[in-house]
mmCIF file of C-alpha atoms and ligand atoms in Angstrom:
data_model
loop_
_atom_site.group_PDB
_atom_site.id
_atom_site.type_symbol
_atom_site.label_atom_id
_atom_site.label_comp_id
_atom_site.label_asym_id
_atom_site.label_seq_id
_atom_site.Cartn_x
_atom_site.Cartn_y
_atom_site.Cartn_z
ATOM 1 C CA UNK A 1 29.206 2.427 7.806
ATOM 2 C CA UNK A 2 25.906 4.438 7.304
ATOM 3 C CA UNK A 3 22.842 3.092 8.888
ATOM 4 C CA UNK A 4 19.819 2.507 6.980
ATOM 5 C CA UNK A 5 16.209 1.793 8.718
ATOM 6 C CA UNK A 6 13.582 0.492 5.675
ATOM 7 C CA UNK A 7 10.374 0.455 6.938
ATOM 8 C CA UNK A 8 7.650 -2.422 6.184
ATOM 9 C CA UNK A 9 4.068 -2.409 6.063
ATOM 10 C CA UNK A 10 2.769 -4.961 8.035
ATOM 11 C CA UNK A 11 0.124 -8.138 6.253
ATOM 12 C CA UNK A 12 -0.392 -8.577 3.152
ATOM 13 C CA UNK A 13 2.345 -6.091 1.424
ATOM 14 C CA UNK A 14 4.608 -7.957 3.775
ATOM 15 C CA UNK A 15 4.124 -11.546 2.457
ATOM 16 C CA UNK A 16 5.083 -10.288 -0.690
ATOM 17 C CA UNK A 17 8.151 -7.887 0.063
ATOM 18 C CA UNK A 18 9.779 -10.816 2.279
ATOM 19 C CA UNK A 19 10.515 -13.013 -0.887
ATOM 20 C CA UNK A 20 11.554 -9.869 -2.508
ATOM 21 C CA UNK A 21 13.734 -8.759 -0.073
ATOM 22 C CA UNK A 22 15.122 -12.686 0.616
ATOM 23 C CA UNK A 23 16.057 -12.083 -3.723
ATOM 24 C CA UNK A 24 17.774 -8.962 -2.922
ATOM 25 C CA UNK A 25 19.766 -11.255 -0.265
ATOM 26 C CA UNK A 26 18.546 -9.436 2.811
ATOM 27 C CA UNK A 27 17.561 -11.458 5.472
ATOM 28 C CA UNK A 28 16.292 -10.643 8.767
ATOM 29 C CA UNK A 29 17.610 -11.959 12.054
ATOM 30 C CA UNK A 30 13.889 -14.017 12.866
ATOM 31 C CA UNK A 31 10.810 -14.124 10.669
ATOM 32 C CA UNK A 32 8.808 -10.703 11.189
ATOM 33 C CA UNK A 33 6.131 -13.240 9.533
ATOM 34 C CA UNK A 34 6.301 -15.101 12.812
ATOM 35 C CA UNK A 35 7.367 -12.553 15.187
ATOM 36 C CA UNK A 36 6.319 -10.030 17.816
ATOM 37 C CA UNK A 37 9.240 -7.225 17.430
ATOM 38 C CA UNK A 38 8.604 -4.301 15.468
ATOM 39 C CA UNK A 39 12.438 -4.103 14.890
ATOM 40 C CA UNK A 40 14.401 -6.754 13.015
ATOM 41 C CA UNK A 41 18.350 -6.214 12.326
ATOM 42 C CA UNK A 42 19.662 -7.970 9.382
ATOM 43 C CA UNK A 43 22.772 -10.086 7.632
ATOM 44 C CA UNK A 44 23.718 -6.537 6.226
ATOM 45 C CA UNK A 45 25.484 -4.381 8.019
ATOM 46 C CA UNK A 46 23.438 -0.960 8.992
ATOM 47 C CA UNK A 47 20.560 -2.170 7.652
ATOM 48 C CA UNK A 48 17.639 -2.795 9.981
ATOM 49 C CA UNK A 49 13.996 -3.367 9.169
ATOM 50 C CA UNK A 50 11.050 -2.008 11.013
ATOM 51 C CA UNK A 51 7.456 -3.854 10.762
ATOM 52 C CA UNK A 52 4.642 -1.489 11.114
ATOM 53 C CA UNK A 53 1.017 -0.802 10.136
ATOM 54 C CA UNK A 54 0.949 0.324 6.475
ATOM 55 C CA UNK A 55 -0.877 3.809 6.911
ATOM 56 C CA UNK A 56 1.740 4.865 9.136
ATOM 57 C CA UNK A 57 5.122 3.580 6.765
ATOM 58 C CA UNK A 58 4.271 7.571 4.491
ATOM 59 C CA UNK A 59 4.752 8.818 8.039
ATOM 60 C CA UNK A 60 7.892 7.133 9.717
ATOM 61 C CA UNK A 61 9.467 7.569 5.669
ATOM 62 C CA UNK A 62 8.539 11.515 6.294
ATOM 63 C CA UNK A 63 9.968 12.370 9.562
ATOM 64 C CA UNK A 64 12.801 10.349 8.474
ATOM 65 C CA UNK A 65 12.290 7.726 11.366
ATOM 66 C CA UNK A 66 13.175 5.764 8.488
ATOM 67 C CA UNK A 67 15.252 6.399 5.820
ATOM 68 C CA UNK A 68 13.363 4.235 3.510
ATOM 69 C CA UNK A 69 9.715 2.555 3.151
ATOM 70 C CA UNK A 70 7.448 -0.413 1.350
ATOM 71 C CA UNK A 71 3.939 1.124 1.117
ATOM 72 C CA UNK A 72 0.976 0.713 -0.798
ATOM 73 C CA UNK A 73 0.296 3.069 -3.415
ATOM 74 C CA UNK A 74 -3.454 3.253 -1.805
ATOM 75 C CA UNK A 75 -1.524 4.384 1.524
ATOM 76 C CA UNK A 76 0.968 6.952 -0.634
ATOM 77 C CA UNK A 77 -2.320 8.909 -2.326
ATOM 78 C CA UNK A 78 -4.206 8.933 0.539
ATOM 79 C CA UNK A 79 -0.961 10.611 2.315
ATOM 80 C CA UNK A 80 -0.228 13.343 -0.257
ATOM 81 C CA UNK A 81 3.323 11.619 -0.783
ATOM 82 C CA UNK A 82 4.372 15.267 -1.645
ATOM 83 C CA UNK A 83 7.584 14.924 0.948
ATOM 84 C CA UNK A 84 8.710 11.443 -0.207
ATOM 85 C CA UNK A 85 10.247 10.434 -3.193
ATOM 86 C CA UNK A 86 8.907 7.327 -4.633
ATOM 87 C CA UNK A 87 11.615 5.801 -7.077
ATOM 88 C CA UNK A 88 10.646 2.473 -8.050
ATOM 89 C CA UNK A 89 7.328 0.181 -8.271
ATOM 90 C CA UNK A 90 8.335 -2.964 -6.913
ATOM 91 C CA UNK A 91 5.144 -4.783 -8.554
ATOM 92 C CA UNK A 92 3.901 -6.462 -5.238
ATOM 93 C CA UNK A 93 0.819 -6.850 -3.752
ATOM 94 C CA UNK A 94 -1.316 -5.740 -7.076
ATOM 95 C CA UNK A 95 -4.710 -5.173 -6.682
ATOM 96 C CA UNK A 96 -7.585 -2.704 -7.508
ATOM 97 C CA UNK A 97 -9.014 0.748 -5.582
ATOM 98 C CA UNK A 98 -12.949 -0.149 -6.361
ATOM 99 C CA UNK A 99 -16.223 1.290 -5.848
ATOM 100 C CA UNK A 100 -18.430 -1.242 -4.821
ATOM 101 C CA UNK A 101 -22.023 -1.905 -3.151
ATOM 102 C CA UNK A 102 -24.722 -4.349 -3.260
ATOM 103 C CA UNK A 103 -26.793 -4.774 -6.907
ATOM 104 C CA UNK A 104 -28.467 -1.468 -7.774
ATOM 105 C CA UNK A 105 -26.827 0.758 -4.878
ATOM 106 C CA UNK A 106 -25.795 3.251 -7.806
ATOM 107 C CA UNK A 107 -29.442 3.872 -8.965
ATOM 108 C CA UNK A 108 -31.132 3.408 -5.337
ATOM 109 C CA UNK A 109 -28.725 7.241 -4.617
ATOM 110 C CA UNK A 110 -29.344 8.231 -8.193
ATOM 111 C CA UNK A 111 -31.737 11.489 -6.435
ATOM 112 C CA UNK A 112 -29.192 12.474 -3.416
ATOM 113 C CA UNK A 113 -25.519 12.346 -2.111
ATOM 114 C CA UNK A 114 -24.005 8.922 -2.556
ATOM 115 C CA UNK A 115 -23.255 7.511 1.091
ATOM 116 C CA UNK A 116 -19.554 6.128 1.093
ATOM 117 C CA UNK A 117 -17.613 4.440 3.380
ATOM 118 C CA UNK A 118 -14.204 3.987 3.426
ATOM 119 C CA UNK A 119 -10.650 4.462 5.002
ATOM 120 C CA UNK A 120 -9.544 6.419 1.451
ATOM 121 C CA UNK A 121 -11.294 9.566 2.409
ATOM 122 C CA UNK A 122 -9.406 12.095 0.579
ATOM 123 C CA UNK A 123 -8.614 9.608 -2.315
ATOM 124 C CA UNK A 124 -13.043 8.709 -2.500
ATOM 125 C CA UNK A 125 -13.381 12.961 -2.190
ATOM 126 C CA UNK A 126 -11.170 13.173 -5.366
ATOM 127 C CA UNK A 127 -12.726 10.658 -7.317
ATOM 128 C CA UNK A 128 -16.486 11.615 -6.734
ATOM 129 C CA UNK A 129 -15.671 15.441 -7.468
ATOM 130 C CA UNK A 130 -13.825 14.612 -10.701
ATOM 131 C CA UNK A 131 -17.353 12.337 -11.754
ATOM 132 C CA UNK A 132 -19.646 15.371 -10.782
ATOM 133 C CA UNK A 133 -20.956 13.162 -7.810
ATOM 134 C CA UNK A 134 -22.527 14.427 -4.344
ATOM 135 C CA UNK A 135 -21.189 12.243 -2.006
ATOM 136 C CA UNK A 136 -21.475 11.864 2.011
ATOM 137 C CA UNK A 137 -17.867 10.226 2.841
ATOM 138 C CA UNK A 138 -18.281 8.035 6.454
ATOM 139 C CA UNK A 139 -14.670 6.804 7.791
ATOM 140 C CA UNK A 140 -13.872 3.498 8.517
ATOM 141 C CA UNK A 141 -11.114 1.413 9.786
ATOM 142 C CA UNK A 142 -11.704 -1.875 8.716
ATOM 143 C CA UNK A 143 -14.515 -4.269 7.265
ATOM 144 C CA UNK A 144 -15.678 -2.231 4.676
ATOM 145 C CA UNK A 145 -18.107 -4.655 2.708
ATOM 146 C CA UNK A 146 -20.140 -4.663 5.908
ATOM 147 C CA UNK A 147 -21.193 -0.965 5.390
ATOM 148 C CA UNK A 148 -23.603 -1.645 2.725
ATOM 149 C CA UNK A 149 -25.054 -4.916 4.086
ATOM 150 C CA UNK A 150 -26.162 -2.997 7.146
ATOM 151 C CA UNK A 151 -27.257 0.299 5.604
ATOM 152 C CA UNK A 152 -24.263 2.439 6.761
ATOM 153 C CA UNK A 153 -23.299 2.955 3.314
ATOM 154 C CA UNK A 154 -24.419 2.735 -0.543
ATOM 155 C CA UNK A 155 -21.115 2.175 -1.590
ATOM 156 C CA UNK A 156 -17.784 1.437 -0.299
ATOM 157 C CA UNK A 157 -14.317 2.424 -1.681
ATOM 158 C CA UNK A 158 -11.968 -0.198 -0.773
ATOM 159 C CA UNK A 159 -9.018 -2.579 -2.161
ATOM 160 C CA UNK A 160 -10.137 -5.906 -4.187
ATOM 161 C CA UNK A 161 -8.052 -8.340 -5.315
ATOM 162 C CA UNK A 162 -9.608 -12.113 -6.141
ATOM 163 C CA UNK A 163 -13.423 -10.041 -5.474
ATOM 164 C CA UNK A 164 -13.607 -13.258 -2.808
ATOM 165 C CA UNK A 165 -14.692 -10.361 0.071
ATOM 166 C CA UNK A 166 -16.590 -8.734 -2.164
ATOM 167 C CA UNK A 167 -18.486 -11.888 -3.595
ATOM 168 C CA UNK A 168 -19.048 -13.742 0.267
ATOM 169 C CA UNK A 169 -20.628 -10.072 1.151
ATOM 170 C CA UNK A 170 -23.287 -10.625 -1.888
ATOM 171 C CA UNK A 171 -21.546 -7.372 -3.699
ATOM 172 C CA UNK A 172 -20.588 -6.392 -6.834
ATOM 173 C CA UNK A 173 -17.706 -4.198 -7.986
ATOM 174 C CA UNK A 174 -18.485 -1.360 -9.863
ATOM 175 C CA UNK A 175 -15.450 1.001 -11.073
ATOM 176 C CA UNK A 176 -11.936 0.381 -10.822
ATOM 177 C CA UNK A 177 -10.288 4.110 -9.306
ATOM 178 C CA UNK A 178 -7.169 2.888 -9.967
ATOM 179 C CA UNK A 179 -4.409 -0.340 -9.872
ATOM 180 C CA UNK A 180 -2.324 -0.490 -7.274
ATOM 181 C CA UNK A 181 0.962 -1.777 -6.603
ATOM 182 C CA UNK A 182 3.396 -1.553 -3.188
ATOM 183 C CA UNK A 183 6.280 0.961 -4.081
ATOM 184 C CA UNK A 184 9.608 1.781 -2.739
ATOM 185 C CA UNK A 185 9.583 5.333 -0.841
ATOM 186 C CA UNK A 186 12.543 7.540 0.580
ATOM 187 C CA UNK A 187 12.983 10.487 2.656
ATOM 188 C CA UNK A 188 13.749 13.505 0.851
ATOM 189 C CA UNK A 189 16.755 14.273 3.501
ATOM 190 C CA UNK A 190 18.385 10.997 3.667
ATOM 191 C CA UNK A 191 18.300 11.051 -0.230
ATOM 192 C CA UNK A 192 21.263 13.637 -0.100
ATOM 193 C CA UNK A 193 22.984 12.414 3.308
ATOM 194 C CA UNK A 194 22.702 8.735 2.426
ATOM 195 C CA UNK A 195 23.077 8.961 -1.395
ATOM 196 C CA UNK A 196 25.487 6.442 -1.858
ATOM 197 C CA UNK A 197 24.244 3.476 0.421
ATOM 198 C CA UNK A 198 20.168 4.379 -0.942
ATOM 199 C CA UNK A 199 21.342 4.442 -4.468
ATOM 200 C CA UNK A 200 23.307 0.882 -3.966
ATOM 201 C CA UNK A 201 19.936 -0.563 -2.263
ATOM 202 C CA UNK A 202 17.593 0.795 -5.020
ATOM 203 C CA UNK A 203 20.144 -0.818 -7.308
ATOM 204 C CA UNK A 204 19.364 -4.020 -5.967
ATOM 205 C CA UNK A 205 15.651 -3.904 -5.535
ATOM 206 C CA UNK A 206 16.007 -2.141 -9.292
ATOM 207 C CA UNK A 207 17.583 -5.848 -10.280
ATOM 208 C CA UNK A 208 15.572 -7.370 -8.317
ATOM 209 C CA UNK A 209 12.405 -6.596 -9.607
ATOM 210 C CA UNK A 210 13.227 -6.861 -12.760
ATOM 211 C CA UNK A 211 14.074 -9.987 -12.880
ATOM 212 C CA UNK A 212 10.861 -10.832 -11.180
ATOM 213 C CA UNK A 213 9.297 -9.355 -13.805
ATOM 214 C CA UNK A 214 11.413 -10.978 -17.097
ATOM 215 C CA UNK A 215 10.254 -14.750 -14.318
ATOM 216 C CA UNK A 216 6.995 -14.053 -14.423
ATOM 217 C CA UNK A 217 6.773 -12.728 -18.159
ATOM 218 C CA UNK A 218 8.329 -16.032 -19.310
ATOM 219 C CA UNK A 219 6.500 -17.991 -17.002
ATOM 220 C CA UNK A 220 3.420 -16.583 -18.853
ATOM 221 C CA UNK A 221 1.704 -14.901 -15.832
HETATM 222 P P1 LIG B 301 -9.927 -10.193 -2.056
HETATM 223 O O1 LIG B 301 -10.990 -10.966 -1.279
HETATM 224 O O2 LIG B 301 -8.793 -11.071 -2.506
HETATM 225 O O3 LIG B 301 -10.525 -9.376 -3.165
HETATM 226 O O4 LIG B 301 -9.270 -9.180 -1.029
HETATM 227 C C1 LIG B 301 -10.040 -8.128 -0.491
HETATM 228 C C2 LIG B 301 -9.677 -7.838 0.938
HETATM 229 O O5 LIG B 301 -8.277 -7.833 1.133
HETATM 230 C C3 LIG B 301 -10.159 -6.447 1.304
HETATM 231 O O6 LIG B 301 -10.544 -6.434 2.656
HETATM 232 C C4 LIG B 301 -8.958 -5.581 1.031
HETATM 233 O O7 LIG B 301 -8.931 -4.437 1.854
HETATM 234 C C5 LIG B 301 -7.783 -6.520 1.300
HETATM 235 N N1 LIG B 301 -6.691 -6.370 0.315
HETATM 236 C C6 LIG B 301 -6.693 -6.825 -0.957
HETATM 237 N N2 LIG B 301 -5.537 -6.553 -1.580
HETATM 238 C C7 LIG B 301 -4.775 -5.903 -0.674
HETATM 239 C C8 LIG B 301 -3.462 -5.349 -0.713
HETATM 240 N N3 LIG B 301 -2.687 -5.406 -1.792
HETATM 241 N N4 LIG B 301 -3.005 -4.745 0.402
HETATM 242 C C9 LIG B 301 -3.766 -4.689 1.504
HETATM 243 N N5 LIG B 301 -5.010 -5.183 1.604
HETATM 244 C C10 LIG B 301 -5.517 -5.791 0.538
#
C-alpha cells in the first residue's frame, strides 16, 4: 500500500484539525496534543502524521517530505504557495490578518514611513504598496502587540481572533488584510504518483468538512 505522510501545524491549527481528523476516522497512535514526538503513525495503514511548526508545513509539503499538509492560509501567502496545490479549505482555525496599533498610531506616521512589525513580511510589503503607503517593515517572531507598546513599531500586522491580545495590550484593530482559514495543501509530485490514495483522503476531509459545515449552519453558528 502507498504511504502517505500529512503534515500538521503545530498549536492552535492543531486543536482544531485533531477533531477534524478524529471525523474523518483517523486516529493517531498517542495524543500529539499531549506528546513529545514529531511523528505519530496512525489506525490507517500508510498514513502517518508529522507535528511541526506551522511556517515550516509550505516547506516539508514542497520538498515533498510530506505528501500532504494543514497550514494556515497566513503561512501559505507568506510562502508564495506557487509549488503546492491547495484543494480544499477545511474552515478551521478562522481568524483575521489585521493592522493594528495603539489609538492614533495611523495619524502619529501620517508625515513618514509607517513602522511595522510583523512575521508577514512579504504579505505587510504587499498590502502597504497596494494602499500607496511608505512603510519600514521590522521582523518579528513572536509577541507582536508588544512592538507598539514599547516604541518598536506604529503598527503591527498580525492574526486576531476574539481581539483578547489585542484589547489586554490597550490596542485597537484597524483593517482587516484578509480572513483566514487553515487549508489542505499537496505536493505537486505526489499529486500524480499518489493520485489515487490523495484523491480518496481529500474525499474524506471533502465529506468531512462539509458536514461540519451543514452542523454548524443548523446549529445557527
Ligand atoms: P485573540 O486574542 O483570540 O485575538 O488571538 C490573538 C493571538 O493568537 C495572536 O497572538 C495571534 O497571533 C494568535 N492567533 C489567533 N488566531 C490564530 C490562528 N488561527 N492561528 C495561529 N495563531 C492565531
Amino acid at each position: 500500500m502507498t504511504s502517505l505522510t500529512l503534515a500538521l501545524s503545530k498549536g492552535r491549527i492543531l486543536e482544531d484539525t485533531l477533531p477534524l481528523l478524529a471525523a474523518a476516522g483517523i486516529e493517531p497512535e498517542e495524543d500529539p496534543l499531549d506528546s513529545r514526538k514529531l511523528v505519530f503513525a496512525t489506525n490507517r495503514e500508510g498514513l502517518r502524521l508529522l507535528v511541526i511548526r506551522a511556517a515550516d508545513v509550505p516547506t516539508f509539503v514542497a520538498y515533498g517530505a510530506a505528501d500532504l499538509g494543514v497550514a494556515g492560509k497566513d503561512v501559505l501567502i507568506e510562502h508564495g504557495g506557487q509549488d503546492l496545490y491547495e484543494p480544499l479549505d477545511l474552515g478551521i482555525a478562522k481568524c483575521r490578518l489585521m493592522v493594528a496599533g495603539l489609538p492614533g498610531a495611523l495619524e502619529g506616521a501620517a508625515n513618514r514611513p509607517l513602522r511595522v512589525a510583523t512575521k508577514y513580511i512579504e504579505t505587510a510589503r504587499a498590502h502597504f504598496a497596494r494602499a500607496g503607503r511608505q512603510v519600514e517593515l521590522i521582523k518579528l517572531y513572536g509577541s507582536m502587540e508588544l512592538a507598539p507598546i514599547v516604541g518598536l513599531a506604529d503598527v503591527i500586522v498580525d492574526l486576531v481572533d476574539t481581539g483578547n491580545t489585542l484589547r489586554a495590550n490597550g490596542l485597537e484593530p484597524f483593517e482587516t488584510i484578509r480572513e483566514i482559514s487553515s487549508r489542505l495543501v499537496v505536493n505537486k509530485a505526489a499529486m500524480k504518483m499518489k493520485h489515487d490514495r490523495i484523491e480518496e483522503l481529500l474525499d474524506v476531509f471533502n465529506r468531512t468538512t462539509e458536514a461540519q459545515r451543514t452542523q454548524s449552519r443548523a446549529g445557527g453558528k
